[in-house]
mmCIF file of C-alpha atoms in Angstrom:
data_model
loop_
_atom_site.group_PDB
_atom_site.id
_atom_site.type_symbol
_atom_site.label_atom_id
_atom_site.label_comp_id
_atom_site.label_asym_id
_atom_site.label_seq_id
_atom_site.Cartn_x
_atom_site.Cartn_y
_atom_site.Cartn_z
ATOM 1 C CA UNK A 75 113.810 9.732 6.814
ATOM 2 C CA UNK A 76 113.606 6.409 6.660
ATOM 3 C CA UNK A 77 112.252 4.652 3.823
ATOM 4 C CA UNK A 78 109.769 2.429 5.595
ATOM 5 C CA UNK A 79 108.660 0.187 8.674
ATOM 6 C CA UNK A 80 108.341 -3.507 8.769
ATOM 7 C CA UNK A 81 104.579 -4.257 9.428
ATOM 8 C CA UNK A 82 105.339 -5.558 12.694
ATOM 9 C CA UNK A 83 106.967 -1.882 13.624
ATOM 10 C CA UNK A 84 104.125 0.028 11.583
ATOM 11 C CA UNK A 85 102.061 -1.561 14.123
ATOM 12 C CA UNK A 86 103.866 -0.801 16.715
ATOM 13 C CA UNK A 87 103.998 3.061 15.572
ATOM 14 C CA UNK A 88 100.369 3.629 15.903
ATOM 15 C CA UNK A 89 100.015 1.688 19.138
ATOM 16 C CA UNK A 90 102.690 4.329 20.605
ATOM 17 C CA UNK A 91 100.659 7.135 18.463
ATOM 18 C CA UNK A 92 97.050 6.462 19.948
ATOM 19 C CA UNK A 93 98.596 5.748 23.706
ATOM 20 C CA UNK A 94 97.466 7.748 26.474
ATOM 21 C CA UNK A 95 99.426 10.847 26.924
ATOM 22 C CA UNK A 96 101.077 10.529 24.117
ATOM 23 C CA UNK A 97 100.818 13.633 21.825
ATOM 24 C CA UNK A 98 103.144 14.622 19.045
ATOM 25 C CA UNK A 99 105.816 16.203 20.531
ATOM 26 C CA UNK A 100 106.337 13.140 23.415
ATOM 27 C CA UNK A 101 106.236 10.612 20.655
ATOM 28 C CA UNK A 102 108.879 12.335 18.838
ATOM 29 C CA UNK A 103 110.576 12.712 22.670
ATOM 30 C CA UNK A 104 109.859 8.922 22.931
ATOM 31 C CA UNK A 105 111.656 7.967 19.487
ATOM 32 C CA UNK A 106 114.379 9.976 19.345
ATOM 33 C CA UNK A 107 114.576 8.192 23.122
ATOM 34 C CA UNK A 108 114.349 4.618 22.446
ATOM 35 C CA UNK A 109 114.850 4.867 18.663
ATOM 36 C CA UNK A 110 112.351 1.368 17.788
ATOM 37 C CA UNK A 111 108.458 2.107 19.146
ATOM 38 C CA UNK A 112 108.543 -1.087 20.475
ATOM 39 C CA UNK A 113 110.948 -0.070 23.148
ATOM 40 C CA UNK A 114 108.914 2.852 23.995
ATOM 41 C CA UNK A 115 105.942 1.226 23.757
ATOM 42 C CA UNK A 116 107.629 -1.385 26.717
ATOM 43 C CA UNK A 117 108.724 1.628 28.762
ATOM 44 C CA UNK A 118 105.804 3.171 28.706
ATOM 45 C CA UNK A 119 104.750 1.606 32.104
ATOM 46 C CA UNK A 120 107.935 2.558 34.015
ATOM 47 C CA UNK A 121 108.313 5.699 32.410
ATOM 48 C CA UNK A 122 104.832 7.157 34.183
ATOM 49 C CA UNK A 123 105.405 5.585 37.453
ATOM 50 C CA UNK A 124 108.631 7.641 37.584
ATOM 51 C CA UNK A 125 106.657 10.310 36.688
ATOM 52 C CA UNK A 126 104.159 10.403 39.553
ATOM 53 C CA UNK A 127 101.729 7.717 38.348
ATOM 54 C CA UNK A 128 100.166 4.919 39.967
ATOM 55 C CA UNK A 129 98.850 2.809 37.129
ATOM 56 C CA UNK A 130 100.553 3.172 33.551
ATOM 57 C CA UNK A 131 98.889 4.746 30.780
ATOM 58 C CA UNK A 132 96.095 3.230 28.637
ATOM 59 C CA UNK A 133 97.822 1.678 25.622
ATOM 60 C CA UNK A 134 95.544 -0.030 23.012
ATOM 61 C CA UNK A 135 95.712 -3.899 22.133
ATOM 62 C CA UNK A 136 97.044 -5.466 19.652
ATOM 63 C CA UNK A 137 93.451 -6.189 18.548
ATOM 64 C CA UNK A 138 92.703 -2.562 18.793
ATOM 65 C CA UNK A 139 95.192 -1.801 16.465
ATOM 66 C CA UNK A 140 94.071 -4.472 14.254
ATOM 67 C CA UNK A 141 90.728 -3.238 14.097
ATOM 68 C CA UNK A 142 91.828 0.595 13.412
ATOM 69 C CA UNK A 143 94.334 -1.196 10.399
ATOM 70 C CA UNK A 144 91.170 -2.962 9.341
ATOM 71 C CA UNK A 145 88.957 -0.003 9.214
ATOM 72 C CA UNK A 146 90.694 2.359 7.120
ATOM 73 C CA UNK A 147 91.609 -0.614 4.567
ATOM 74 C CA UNK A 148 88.302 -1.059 4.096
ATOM 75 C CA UNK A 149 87.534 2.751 2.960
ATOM 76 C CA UNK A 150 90.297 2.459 0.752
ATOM 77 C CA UNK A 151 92.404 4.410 2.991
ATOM 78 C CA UNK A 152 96.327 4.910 3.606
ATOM 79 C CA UNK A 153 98.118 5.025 6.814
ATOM 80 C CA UNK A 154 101.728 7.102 6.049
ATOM 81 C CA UNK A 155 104.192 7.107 9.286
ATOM 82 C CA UNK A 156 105.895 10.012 9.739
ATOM 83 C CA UNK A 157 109.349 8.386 9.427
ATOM 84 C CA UNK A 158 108.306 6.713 5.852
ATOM 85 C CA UNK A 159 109.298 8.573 2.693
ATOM 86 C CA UNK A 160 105.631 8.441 1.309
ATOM 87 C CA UNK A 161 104.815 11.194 4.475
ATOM 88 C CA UNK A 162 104.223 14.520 3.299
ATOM 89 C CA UNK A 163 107.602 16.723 2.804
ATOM 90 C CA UNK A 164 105.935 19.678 4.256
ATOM 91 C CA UNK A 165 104.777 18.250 7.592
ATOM 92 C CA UNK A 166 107.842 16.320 8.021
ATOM 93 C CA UNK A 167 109.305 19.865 8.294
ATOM 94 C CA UNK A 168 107.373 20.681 11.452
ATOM 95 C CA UNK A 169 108.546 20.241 14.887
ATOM 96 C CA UNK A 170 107.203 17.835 15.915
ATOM 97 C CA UNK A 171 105.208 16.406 12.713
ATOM 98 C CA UNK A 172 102.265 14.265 13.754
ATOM 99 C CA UNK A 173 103.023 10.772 13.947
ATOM 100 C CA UNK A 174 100.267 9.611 11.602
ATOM 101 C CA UNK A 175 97.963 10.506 8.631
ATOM 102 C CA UNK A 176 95.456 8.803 7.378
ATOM 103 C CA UNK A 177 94.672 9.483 3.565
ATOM 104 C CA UNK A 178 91.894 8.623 1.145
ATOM 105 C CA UNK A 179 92.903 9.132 -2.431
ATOM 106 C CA UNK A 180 95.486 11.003 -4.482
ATOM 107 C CA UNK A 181 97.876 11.163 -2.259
ATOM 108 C CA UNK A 182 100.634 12.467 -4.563
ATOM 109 C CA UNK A 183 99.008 15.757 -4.106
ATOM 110 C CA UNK A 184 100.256 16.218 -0.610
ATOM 111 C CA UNK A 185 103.680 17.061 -1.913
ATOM 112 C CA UNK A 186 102.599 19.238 -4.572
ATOM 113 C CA UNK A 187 102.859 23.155 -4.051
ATOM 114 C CA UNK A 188 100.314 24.027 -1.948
ATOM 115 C CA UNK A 189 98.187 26.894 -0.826
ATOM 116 C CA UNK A 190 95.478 26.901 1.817
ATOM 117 C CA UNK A 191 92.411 28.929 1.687
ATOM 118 C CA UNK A 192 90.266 29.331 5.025
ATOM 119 C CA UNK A 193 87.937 31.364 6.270
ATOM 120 C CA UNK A 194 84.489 31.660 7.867
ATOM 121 C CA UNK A 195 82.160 29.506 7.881
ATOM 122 C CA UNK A 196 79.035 31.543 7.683
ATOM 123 C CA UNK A 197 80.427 33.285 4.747
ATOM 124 C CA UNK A 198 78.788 35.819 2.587
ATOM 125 C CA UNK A 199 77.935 35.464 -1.485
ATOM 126 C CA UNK A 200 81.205 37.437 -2.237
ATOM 127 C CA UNK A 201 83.443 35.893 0.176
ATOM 128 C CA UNK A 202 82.478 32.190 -1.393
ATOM 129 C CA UNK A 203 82.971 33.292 -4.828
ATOM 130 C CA UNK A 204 86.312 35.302 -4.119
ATOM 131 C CA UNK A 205 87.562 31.775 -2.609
ATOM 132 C CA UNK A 206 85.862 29.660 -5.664
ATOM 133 C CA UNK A 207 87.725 31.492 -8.025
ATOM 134 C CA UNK A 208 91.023 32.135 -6.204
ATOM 135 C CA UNK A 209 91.293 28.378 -6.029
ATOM 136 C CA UNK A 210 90.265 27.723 -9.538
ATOM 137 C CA UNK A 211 93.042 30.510 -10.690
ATOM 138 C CA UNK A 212 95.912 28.737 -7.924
ATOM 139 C CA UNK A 213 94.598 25.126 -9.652
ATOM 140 C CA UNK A 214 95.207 26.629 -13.284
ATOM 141 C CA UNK A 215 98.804 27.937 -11.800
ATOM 142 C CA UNK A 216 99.621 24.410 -10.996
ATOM 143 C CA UNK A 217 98.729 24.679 -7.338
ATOM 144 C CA UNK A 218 96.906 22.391 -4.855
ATOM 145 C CA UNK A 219 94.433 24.015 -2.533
ATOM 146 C CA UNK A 220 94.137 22.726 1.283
ATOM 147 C CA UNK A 221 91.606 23.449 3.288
ATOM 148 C CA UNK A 222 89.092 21.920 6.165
ATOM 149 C CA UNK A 223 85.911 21.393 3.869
ATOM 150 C CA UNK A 224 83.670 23.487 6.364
ATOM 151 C CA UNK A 225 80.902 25.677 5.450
ATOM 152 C CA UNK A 226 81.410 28.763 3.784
ATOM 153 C CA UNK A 227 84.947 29.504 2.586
ATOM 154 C CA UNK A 228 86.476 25.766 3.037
ATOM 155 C CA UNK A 229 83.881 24.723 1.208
ATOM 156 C CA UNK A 230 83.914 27.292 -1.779
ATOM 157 C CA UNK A 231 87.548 26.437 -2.203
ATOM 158 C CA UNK A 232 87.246 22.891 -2.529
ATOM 159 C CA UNK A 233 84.746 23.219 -5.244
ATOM 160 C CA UNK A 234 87.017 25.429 -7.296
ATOM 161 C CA UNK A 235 89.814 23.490 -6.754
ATOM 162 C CA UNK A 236 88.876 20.386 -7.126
ATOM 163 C CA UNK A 237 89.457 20.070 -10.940
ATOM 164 C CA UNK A 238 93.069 20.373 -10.614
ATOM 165 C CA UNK A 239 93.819 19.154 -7.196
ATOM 166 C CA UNK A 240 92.355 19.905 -3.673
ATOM 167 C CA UNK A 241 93.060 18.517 -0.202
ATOM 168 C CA UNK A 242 90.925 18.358 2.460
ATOM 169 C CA UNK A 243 91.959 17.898 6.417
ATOM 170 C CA UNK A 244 89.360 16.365 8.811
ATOM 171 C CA UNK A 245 89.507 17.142 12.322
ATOM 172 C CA UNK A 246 87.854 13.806 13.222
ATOM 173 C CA UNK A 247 88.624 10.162 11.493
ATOM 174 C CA UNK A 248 89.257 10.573 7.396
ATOM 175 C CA UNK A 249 85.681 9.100 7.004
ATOM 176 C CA UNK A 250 84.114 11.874 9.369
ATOM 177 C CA UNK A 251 81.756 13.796 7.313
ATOM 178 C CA UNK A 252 80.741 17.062 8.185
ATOM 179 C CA UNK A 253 78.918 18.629 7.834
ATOM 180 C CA UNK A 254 76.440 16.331 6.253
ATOM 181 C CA UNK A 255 75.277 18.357 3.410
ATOM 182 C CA UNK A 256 79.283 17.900 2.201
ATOM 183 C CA UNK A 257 78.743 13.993 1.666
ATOM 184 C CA UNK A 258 78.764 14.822 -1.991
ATOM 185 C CA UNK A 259 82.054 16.943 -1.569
ATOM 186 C CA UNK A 260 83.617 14.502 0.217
ATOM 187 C CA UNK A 261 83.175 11.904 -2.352
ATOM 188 C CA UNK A 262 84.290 13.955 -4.839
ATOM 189 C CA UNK A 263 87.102 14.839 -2.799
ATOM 190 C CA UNK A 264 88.403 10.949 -2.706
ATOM 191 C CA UNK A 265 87.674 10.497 -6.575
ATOM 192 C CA UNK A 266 89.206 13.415 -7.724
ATOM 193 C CA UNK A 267 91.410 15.141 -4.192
ATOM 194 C CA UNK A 268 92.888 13.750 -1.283
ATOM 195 C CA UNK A 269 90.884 13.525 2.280
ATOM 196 C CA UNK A 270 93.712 13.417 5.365
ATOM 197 C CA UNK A 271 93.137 13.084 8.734
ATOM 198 C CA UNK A 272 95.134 12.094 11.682
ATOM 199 C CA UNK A 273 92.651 10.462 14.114
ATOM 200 C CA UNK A 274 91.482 7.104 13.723
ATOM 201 C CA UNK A 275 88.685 5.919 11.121
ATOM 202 C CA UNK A 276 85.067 6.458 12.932
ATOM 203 C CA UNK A 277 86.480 9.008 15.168
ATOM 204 C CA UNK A 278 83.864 12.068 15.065
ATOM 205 C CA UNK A 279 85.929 15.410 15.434
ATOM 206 C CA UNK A 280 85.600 17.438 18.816
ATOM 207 C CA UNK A 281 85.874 21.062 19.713
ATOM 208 C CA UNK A 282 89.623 20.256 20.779
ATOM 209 C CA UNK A 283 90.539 18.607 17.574
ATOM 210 C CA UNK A 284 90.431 21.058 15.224
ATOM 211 C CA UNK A 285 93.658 23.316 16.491
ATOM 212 C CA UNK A 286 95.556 20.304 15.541
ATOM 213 C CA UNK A 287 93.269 19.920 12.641
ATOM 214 C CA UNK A 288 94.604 23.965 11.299
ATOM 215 C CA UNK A 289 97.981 23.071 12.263
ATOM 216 C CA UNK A 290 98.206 20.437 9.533
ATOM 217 C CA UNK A 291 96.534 22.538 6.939
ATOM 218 C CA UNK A 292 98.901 25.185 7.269
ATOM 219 C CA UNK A 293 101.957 22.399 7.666
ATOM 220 C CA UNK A 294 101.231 21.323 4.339
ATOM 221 C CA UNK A 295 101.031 24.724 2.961
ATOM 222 C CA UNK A 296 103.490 26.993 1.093
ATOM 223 C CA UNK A 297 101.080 30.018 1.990
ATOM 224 C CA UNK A 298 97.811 30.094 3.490
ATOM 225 C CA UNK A 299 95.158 33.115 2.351
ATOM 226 C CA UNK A 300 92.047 34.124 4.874
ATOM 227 C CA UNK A 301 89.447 35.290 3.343
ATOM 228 C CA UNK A 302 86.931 36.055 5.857
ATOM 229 C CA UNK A 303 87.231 35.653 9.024
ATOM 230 C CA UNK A 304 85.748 37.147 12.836
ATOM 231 C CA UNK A 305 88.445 38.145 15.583
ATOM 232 C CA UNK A 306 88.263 34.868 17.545
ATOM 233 C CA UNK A 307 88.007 32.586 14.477
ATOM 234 C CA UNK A 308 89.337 28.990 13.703
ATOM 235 C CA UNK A 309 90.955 30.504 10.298
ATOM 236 C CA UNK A 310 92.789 33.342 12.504
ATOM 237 C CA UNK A 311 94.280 29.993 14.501
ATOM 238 C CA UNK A 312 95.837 28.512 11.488
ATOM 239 C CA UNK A 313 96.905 31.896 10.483
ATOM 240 C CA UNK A 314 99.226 32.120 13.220
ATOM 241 C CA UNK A 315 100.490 28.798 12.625
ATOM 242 C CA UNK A 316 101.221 29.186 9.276
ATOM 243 C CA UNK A 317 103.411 32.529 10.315
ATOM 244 C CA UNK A 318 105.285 30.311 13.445
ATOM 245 C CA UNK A 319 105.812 27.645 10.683
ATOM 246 C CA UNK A 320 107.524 30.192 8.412
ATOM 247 C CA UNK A 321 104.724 29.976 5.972
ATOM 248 C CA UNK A 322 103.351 33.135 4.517
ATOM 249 C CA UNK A 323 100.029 34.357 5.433
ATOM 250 C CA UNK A 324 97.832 36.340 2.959
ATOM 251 C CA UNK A 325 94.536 38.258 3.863
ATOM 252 C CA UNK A 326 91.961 39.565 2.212
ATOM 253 C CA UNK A 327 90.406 43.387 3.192
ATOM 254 C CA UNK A 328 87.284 43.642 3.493
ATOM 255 C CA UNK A 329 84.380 46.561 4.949
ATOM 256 C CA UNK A 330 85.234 47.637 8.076
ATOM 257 C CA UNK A 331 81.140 47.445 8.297
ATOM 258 C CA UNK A 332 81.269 43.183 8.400
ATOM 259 C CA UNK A 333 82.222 41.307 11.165
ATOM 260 C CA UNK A 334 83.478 39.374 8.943
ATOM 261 C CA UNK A 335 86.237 41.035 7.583
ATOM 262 C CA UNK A 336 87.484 42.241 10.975
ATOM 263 C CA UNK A 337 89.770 39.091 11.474
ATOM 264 C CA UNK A 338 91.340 39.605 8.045
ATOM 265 C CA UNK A 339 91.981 43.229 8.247
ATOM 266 C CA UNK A 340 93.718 42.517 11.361
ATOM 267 C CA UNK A 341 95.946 40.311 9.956
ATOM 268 C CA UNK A 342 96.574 42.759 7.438
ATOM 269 C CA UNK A 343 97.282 45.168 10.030
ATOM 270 C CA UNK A 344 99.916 42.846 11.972
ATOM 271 C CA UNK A 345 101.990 42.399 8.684
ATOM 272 C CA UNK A 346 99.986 40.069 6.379
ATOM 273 C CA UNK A 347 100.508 40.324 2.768
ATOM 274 C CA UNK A 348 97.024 41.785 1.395
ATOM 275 C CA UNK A 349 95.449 39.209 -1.474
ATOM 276 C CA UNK A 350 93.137 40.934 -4.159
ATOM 277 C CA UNK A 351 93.543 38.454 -6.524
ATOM 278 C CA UNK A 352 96.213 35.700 -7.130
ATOM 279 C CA UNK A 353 98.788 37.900 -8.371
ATOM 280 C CA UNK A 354 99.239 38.641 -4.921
ATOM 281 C CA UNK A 355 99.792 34.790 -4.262
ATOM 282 C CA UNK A 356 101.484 34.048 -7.282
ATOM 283 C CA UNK A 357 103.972 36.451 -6.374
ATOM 284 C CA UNK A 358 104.291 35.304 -2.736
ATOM 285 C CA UNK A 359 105.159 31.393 -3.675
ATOM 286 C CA UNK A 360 108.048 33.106 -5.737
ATOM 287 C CA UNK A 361 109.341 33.961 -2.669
ATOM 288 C CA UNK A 362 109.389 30.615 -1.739
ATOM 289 C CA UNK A 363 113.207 28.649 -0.762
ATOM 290 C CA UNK A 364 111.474 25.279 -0.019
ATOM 291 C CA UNK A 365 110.856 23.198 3.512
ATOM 292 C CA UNK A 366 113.727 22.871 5.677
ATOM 293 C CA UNK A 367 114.826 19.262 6.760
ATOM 294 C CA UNK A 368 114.409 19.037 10.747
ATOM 295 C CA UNK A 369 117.588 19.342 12.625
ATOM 296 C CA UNK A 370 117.060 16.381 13.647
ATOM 297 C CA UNK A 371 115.320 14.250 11.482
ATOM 298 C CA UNK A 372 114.445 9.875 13.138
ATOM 299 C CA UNK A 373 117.873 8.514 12.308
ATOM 300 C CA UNK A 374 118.747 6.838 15.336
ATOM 301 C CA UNK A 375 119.245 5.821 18.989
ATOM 302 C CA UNK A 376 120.884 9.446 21.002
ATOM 303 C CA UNK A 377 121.668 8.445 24.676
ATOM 304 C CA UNK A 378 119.403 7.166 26.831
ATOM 305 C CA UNK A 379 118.914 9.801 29.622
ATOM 306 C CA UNK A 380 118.059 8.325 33.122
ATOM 307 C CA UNK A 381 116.019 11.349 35.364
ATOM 308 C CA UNK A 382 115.825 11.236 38.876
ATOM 309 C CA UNK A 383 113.212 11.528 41.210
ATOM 310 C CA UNK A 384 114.392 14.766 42.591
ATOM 311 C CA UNK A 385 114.501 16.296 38.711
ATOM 312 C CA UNK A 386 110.870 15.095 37.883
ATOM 313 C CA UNK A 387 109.487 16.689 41.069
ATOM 314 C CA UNK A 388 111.412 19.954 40.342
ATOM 315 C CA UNK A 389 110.393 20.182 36.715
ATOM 316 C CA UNK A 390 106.585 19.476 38.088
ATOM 317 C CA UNK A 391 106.765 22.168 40.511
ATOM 318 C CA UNK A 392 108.172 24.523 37.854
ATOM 319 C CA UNK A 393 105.126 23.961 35.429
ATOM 320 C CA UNK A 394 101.772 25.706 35.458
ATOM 321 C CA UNK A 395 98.920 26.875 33.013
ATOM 322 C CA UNK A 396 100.721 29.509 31.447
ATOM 323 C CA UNK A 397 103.121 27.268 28.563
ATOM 324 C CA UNK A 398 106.788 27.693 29.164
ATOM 325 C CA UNK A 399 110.055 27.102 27.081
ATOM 326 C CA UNK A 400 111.860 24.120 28.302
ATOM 327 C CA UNK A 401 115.127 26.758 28.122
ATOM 328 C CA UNK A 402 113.712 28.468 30.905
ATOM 329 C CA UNK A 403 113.140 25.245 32.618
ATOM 330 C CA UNK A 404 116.887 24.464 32.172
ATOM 331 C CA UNK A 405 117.769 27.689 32.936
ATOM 332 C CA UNK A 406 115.209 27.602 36.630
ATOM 333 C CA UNK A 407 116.090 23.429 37.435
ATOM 334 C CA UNK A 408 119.910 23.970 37.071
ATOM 335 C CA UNK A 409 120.365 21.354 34.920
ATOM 336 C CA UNK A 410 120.874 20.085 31.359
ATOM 337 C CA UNK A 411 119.144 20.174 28.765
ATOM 338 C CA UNK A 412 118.614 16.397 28.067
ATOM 339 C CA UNK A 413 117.671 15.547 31.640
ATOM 340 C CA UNK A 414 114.599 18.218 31.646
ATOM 341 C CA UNK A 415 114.138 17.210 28.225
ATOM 342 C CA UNK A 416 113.774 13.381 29.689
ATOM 343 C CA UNK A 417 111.639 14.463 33.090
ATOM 344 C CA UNK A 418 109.310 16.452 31.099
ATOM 345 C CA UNK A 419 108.455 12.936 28.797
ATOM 346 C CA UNK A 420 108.015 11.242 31.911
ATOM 347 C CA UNK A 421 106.161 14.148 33.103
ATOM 348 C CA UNK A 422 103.695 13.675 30.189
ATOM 349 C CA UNK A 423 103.536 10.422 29.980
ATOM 350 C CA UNK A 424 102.419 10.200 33.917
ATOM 351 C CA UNK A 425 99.496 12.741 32.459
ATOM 352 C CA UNK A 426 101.123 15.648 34.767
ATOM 353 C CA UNK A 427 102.642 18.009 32.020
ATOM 354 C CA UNK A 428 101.204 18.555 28.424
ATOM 355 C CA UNK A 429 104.147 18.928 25.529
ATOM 356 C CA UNK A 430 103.646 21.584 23.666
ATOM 357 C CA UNK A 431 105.352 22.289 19.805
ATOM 358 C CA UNK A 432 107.907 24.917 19.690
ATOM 359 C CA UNK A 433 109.865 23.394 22.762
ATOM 360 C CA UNK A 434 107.060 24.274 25.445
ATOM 361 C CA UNK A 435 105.091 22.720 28.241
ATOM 362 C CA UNK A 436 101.977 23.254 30.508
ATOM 363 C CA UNK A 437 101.473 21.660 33.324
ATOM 364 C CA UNK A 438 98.613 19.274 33.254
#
């Protein structure tokens, strides 16, 4: 990683972060492309006309970005890049990481050992005080507790964690409060935690935002424990990125009799360890070999792959709904890996294709 950005290049960073089409996985396409984002950030244009598009993508101006810079300095917040050393260990480990964090306090905590505990957010009595003092035992253990300081469960945690270190991850701006009855948390939280998010300050979260809100909270985690949970639950989503992550996921059983518990005894059922206590987490984290480095971590310019026409088209054709491993779009196009790897950014950046971690795409 490198150890920093000049302010002019920071700048440049976040303009290429909040441009249109431009998720995590095509900036990381676009820097490992053009190395600087200021070179992305001028091909931008040319890039989505190859792709199919008439008019190149929205980009903000430099005022924009000024204004965003402005706004989190004045809530006392931190932007970290994702190529600085300051960014979390953890999430630098993902493929891709996301580009940008904002951060409002301790932010030493977010490479300290960490354990996530989610869960539902109309919780019962027992599930909030199973999560209080799990959190409070993982905090006297010398662990940090992550969560998304919802109702219920995310909330329990934070309060019994928040003595010896607790994170919380926003799915809107870091200075998005909800919900309201949480403003007190939340302070707390930036006196005494750390508040992250990775949308811009004033940004309220949306219904979309909160997948890539879980997908942080387990990033940063060693192990994540559910602790109550329906079938089709938010905590069930970061569950399952926590196990494609390599992280381990914990549940705890509950009666078959409370909706509730149905999501976590599933996960029990598909191979999660069962948690009755911290024991059960203790002795997970001693399992633990530490976060991989990314094959390829942002150290430099690789080739700069020129697509054809022909290639874009083909790779467009070959995309639908249903997400699909750029192997088999090497393997169905006929050709190499870099050039697919090339047409699909131009593909995204054109809005026609949607990047995907894990090396997949959808067609947009």
């Amino acid at each position: 990683m490198s150890p920093g950005l000049t302010p002019q290049a920071r700048r440049d960073w976040l303009r290429l972060a909040r441009s249109e089409g431009v998720g995590a996985v095509t900036f990381d396409q676009l820097i490992r492309r053009y190395a600087e984002p200021g070179r992305a950030l001028e091909a931008l244009p040319d890039l989505a006309r190859r792709g199919g598009r008439a008019r190149g993508p929205a980009i903000p101006s430099t005022d924009e970005i000024e204004a965003e810079l402005a706004a989190g300095e004045a809530l006392g917040a931190q932007l970290i890049c994702a190529c600085e050393a300051s960014y979390p260990q953890a999430l630098a480990a993902l493929d891709p990481p996301p580009p940008v964090l904002w951060a409002r306090g301790d932010i030493r905590l977010l490479d300290r050992s960490i354990v996530a505990i989610v869960g539902a957010r109309v919780a019962s009595a027992a599930g909030q005080r199973f999560a209080r003092g799990l959190a409070a035992e993982l905090g006297q253990a010398g662990h940090v507790v992550a969560s998304g300081m919802a109702r219920g469960i995310d909330g329990a945690a934070h309060e019994g964690s928040l003595e010896h270190g607790s994170i919380a991850v926003l799915g809107g701006g870091v200075d998005d409060i909800y919900p309201p009855e949480h403003r007190d948390l939340y302070r707390r939280l930036t006196e005494q935690g750390c508040v992250v998010a990775e949308h811009p300050p004033g940004r309220q979260a949306q219904a979309r935002d909160f997948p890539r809100r879980n997908r942080i909270i387990a990033g940063l985690s060693r192990a994540v424990v559910v602790v109550e949970a329906e079938l089709r639950s938010g905590s069930l989503i970061t569950a399952r990125l926590a196990a494609e992550q390599g992280r381990d996921v914990l549940a705890v059983p509950g009666s078959p009799l409370d909706p509730r518990a149905r999501g976590a005894n599933d996960l029990i059922r598909q191979g999660a360890a069962l948690c009755e206590g911290v024991e059960d987490v203790l002795r997970a984290l001693d399992t633990f070999d530490g976060f991989r480095d990314r094959e390829r971590a942002y150290a430099g310019p690789p080739p700069c792959v020129v697509t054809d026409q022909a290639l874009v088209e083909t790779v467009a054709a070959l995309l639908s709904p249903t997400p699909v491993s750029r192997d088999e779009l090497v393997r169905a196009s006929g050709r190499d890996a870099g050039a697919v790897a090339a047409a699909l950014v131009e593909l995204a950046v054109a809005g026609r294709a949607e990047l995907l971690p894990g090396g997949q795409a959808v067609g947009a």
